[in-house]
Coordinates of C-alpha atoms and ligand atoms in Angstrom, one line a residue:
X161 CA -119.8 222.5 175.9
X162 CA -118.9 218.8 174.4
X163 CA -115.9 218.8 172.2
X164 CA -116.9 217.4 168.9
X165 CA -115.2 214.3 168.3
X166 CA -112.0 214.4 165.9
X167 CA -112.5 211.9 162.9
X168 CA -110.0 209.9 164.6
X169 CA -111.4 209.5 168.0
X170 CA -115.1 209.0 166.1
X171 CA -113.4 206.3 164.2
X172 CA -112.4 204.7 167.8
X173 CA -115.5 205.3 169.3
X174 CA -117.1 203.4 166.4
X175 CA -115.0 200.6 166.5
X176 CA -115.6 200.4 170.1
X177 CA -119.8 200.8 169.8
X178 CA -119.0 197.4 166.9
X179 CA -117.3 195.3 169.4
X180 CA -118.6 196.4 172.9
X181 CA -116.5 194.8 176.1
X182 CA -118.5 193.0 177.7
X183 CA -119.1 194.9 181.6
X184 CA -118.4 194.0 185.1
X185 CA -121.6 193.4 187.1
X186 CA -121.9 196.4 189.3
X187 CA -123.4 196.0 192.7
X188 CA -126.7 197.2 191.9
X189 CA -127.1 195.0 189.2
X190 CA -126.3 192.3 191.0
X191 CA -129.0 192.7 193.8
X192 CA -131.4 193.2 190.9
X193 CA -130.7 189.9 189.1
X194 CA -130.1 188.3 192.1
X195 CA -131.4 189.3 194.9
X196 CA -133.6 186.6 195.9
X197 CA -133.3 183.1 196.6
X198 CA -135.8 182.3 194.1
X199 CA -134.0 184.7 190.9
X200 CA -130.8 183.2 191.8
X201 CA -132.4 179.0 191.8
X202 CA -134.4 180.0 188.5
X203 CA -130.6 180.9 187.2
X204 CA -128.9 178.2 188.5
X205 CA -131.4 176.2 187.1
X206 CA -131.0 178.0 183.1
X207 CA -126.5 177.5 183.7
X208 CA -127.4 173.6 184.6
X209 CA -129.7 172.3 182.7
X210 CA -130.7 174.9 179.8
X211 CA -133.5 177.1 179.2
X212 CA -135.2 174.3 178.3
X213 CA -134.2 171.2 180.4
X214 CA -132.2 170.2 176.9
X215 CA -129.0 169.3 179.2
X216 CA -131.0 167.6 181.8
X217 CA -130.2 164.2 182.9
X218 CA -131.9 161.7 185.6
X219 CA -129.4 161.2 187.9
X220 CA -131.5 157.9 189.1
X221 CA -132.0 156.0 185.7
X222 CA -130.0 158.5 183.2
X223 CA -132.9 159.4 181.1
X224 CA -132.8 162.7 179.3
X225 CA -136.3 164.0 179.2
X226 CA -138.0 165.8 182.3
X227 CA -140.2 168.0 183.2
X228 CA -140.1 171.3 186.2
X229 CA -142.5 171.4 188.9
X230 CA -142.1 175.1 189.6
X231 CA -143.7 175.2 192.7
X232 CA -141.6 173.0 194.1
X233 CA -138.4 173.8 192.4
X234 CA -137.8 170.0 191.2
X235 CA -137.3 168.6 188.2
X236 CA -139.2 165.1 187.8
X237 CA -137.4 162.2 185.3
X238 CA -140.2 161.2 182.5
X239 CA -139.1 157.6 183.0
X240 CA -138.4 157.0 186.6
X241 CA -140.3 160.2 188.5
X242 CA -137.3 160.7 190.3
X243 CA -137.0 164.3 191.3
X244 CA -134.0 166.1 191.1
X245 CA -133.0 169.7 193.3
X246 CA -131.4 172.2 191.2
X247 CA -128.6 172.4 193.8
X248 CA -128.4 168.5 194.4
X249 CA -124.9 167.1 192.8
X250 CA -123.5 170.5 193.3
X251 CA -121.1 172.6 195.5
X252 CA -124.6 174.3 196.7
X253 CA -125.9 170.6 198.0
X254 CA -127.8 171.0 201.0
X255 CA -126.4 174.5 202.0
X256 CA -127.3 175.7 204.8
X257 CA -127.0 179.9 203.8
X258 CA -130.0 181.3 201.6
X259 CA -128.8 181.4 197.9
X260 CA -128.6 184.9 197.5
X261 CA -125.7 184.7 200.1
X262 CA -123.6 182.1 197.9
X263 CA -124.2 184.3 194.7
X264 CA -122.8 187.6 196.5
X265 CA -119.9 185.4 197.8
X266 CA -119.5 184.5 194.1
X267 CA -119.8 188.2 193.0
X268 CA -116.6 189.4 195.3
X269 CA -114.2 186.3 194.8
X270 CA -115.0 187.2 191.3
X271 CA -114.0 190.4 191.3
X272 CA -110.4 190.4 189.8
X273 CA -107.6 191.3 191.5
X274 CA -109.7 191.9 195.2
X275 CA -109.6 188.6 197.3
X276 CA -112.1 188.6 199.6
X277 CA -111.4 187.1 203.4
X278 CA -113.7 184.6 205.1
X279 CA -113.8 187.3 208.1
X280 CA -114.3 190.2 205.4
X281 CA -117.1 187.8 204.4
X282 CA -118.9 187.3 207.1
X283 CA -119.6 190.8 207.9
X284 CA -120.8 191.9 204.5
X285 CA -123.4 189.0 204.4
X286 CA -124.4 188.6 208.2
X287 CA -123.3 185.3 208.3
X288 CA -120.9 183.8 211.2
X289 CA -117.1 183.1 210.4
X290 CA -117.0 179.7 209.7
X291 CA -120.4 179.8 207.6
X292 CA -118.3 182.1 205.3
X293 CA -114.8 180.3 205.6
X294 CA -116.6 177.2 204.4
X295 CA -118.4 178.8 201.1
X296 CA -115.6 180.2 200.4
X297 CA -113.5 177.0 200.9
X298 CA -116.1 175.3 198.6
X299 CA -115.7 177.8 195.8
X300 CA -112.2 177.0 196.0
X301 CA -112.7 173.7 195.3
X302 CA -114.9 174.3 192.6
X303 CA -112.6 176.6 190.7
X304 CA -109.7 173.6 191.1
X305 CA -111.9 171.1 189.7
X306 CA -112.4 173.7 186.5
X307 CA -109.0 174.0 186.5
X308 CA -108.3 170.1 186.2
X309 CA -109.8 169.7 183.3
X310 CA -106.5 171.5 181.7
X311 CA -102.9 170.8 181.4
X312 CA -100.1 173.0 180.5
X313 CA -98.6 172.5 176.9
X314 CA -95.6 173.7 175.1
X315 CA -92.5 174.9 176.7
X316 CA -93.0 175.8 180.5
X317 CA -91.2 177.3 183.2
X318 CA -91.2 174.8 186.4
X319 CA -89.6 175.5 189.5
X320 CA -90.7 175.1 193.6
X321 CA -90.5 177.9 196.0
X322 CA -91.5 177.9 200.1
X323 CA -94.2 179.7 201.8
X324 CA -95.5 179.8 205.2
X325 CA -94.5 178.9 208.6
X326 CA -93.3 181.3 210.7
X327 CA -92.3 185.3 209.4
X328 CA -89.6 185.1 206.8
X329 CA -86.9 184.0 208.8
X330 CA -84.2 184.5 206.2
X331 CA -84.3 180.5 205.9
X332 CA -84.4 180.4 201.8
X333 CA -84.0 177.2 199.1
X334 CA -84.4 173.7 199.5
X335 CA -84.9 172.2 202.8
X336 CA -86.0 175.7 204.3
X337 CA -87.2 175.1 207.8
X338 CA -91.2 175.2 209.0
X339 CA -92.2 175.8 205.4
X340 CA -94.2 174.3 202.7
X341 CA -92.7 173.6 199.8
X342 CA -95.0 174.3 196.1
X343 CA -94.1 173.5 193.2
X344 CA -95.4 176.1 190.4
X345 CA -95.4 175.7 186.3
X346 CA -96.1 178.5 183.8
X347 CA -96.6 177.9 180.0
X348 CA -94.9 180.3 177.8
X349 CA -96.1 181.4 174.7
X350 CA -94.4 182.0 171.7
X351 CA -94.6 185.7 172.0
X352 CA -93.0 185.8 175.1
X353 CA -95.8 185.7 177.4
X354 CA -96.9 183.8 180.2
X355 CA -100.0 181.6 179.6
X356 CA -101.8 179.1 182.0
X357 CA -100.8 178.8 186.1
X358 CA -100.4 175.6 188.1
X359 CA -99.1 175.7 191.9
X360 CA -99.6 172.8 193.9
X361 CA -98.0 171.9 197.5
X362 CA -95.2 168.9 198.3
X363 CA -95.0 166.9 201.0
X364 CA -91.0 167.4 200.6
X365 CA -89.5 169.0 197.5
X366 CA -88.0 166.1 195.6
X367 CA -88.5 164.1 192.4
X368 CA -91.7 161.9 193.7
X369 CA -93.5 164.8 194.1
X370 CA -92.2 167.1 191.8
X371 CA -93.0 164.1 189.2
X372 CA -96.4 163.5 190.7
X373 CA -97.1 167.6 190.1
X374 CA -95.7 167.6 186.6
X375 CA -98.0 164.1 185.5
X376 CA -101.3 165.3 187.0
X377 CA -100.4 169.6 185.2
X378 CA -98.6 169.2 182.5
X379 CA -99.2 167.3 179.0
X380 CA -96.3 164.7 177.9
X381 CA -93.7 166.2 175.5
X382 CA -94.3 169.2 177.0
X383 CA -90.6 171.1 177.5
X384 CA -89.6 171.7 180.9
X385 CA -87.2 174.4 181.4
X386 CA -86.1 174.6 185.2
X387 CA -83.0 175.2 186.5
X388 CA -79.8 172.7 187.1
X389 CA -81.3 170.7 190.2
X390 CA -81.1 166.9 189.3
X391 CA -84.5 166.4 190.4
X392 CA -85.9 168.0 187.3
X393 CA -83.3 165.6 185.3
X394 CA -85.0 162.8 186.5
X395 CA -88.7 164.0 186.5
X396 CA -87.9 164.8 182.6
X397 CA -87.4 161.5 181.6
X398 CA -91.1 160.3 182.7
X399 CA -92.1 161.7 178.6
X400 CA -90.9 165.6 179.1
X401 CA -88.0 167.2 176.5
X402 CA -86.0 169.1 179.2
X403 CA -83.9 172.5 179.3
X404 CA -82.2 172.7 182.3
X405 CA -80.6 176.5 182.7
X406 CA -78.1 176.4 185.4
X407 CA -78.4 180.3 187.4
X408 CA -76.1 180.5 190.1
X409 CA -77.4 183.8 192.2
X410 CA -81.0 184.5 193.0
X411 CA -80.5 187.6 191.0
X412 CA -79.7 185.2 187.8
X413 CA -82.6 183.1 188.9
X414 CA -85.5 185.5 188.3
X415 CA -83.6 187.3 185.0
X416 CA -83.5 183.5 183.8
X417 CA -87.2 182.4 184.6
X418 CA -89.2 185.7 185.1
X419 CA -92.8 184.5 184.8
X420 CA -92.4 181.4 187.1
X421 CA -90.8 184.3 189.6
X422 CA -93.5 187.0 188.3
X423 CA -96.5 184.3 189.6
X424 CA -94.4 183.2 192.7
X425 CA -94.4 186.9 194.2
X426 CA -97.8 187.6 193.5
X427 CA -98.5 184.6 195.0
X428 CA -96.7 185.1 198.1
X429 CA -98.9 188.7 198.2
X430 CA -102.0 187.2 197.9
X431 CA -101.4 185.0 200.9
X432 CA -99.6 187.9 202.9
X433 CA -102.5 190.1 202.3
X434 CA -105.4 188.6 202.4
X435 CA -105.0 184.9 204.1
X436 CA -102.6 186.3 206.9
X437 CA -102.1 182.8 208.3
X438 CA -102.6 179.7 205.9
X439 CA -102.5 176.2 207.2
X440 CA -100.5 173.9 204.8
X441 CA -103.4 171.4 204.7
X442 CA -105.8 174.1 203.1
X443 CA -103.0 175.9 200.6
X444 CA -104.0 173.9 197.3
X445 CA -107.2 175.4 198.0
X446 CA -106.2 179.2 197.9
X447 CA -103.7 178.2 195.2
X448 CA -106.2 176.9 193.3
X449 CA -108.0 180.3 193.7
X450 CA -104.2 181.8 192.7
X451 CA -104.2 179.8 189.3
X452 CA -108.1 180.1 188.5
X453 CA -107.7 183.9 188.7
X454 CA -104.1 183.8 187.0
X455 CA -106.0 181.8 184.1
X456 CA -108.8 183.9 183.7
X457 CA -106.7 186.9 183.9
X458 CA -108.1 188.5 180.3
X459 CA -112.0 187.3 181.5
X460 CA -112.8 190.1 184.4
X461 CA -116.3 190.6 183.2
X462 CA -117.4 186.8 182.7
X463 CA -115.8 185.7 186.0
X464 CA -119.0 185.8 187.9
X465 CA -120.7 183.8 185.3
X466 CA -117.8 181.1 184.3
X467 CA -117.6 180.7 188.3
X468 CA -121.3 180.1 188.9
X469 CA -120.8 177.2 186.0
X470 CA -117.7 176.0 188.0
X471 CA -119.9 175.6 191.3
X472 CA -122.9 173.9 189.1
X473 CA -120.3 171.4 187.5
X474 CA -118.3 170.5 190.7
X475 CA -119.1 167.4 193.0
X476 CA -121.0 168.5 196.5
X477 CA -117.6 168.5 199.5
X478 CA -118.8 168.7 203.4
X479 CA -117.7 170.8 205.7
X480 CA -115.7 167.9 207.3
X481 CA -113.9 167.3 204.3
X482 CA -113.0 170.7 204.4
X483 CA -111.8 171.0 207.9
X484 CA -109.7 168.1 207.7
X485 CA -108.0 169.0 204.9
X486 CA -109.6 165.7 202.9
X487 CA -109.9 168.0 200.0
Ligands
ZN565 ZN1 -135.0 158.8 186.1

């Protein structure tokens, strides 16, 4: 028999039917909404453009007012009669794997905390390896163009660690051999707490590049805090206030700078167990992954949503691109 509920836990229980969490999409759900090509076109359609076309615009003249020719999926410009593809401009331009594929892609890299493999991938949605590899790729990019519209403010943690090459060969700190060196940045908040992510690969781990990373993440007048290296000196005085901490063991390091350390290790996990091998020229893309993740870390239930807006809002990348590391 139910236990009636104290006044206490009623209390909770009413707070909690007032402000409901929003839920993760379950599986079932998810092949309900969008199991078809055409469910998942009408809703890409809605996240573009608007119930109503309100955010449409002609790509070929810039005029604002159109009308949809459902049959053939198209919007058509009121001035020009140019016709617009829901999916042309987008990550989803001229993709070759039925819709309902890319939305369960987006469905398990949105799933917090359970990176999904291309090979993993591939399986669960009969597609070949590379087919995956490259969706998944191009959701990567999409999340780091989302990203980009942000920089990190306030006082934040910068320092550059190594990943890579070949098995941790015991090769640690600047200059290790066969590695890659990324430079990472975390905000901290005045309670204490980490807030936004940004990793990003160097060439070589010196002040062009660390000075590079810190224009294109962080805001000027932000506060650096790093440790003693004279590189950080010298990328502070391109408009940062700097505290430089000087830690002498590795031990001091991480009791000094926790949340910079905190994000590198869970990094390094993420791309021990799930990439096992990760070519330097694709890294920004699953750090980007890392960071868009990291910065949506309170969001688990809209992360399928906010990432189908990403992949609407992001410029179309090839395959090619891809490949060859041009993006
Ligand atoms: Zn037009």
């Amino acid at each position: 028999m139910a236990r009636k509920a104290s006044g206490a836990e009623a209390g909770e229980a009413g707070r909690r039917h007032r402000l409901p969490l929003p839920k993760v999409m379950t599986v079932a759900e998810l092949h309900e909404r969008f199991g078809t090509d055409e469910n998942c076109l009408e809703h890409l359609r809605k996240v573009r453009w608007g119930e109503g076309l309100e955010r449409f615009a002609c790509p070929a003249c810039g005029h604002v007012k159109g009308w949809w020719l459902g049959k053939r999926k198209l919007v058509e410009c009121g001035a020009c009669h140019h016709q617009t593809s829901v999916t042309a401009g987008t990550i989803f331009h001229r993709l070759r794997s039925p819709l309902h594929k890319w939305f369960w892609a987006i469905y398990q890299i949105s799933q917090d905390k359970k990176d999904i493999a291309a090979l993993e991938l591939a399986k669960q949605i009969r597609v070949g390896y590379q087919t995956a590899w490259t969706m998944l790729h191009k959701l990567r990019t999409a999340m780091r163009s989302r990203d980009q519209r942000y920089v990190l403010q306030g006082l934040v943690e910068v320092d550059e660690c190594y990943v890579g090459g070949q098995a941790d060969d015991g090769t640690t700190g600047r200059g290790a051999s066969n590695k890659t060196a990324v430079a990472v940045a975390v905000e901290l908040r005045a309670d204490g707490r980490p807030g936004r992510v940004a990793m990003q690969s160097m060439e070589r781990p010196d002040t062009h590049s660390l000075r590079k990373f810190a224009e294109s993440k962080i805001e000027k007048g932000a506060t650096l805090k790093t440790d003693g290296w004279g590189a950080y000196a010298s990328v502070a005085k391109s408009g940062y206030q700097h505290k430089a901490i000087v830690t002498g063991s590795g031990k001091q390091a991480v009791q000094k700078f926790p949340w910079v350390h905190t994000f590198i290790s869970n990094m390094k996990r993420m791309l021990l167990g799930t990439y096992h091998s990760v070519s330097p020229k694709h890294l920004d893309r699953y750090l980007a992954e890392f960071d868009y993740r990291g910065n949506r870390r309170w969001q688990e239930a809209s992360l399928f949503e906010r990432l189908i807006l990403a992949a609407v809002g992001a410029k179309p990348i090839t395959c090619r691109q891809l490949i060859t590391g041009a993006s």
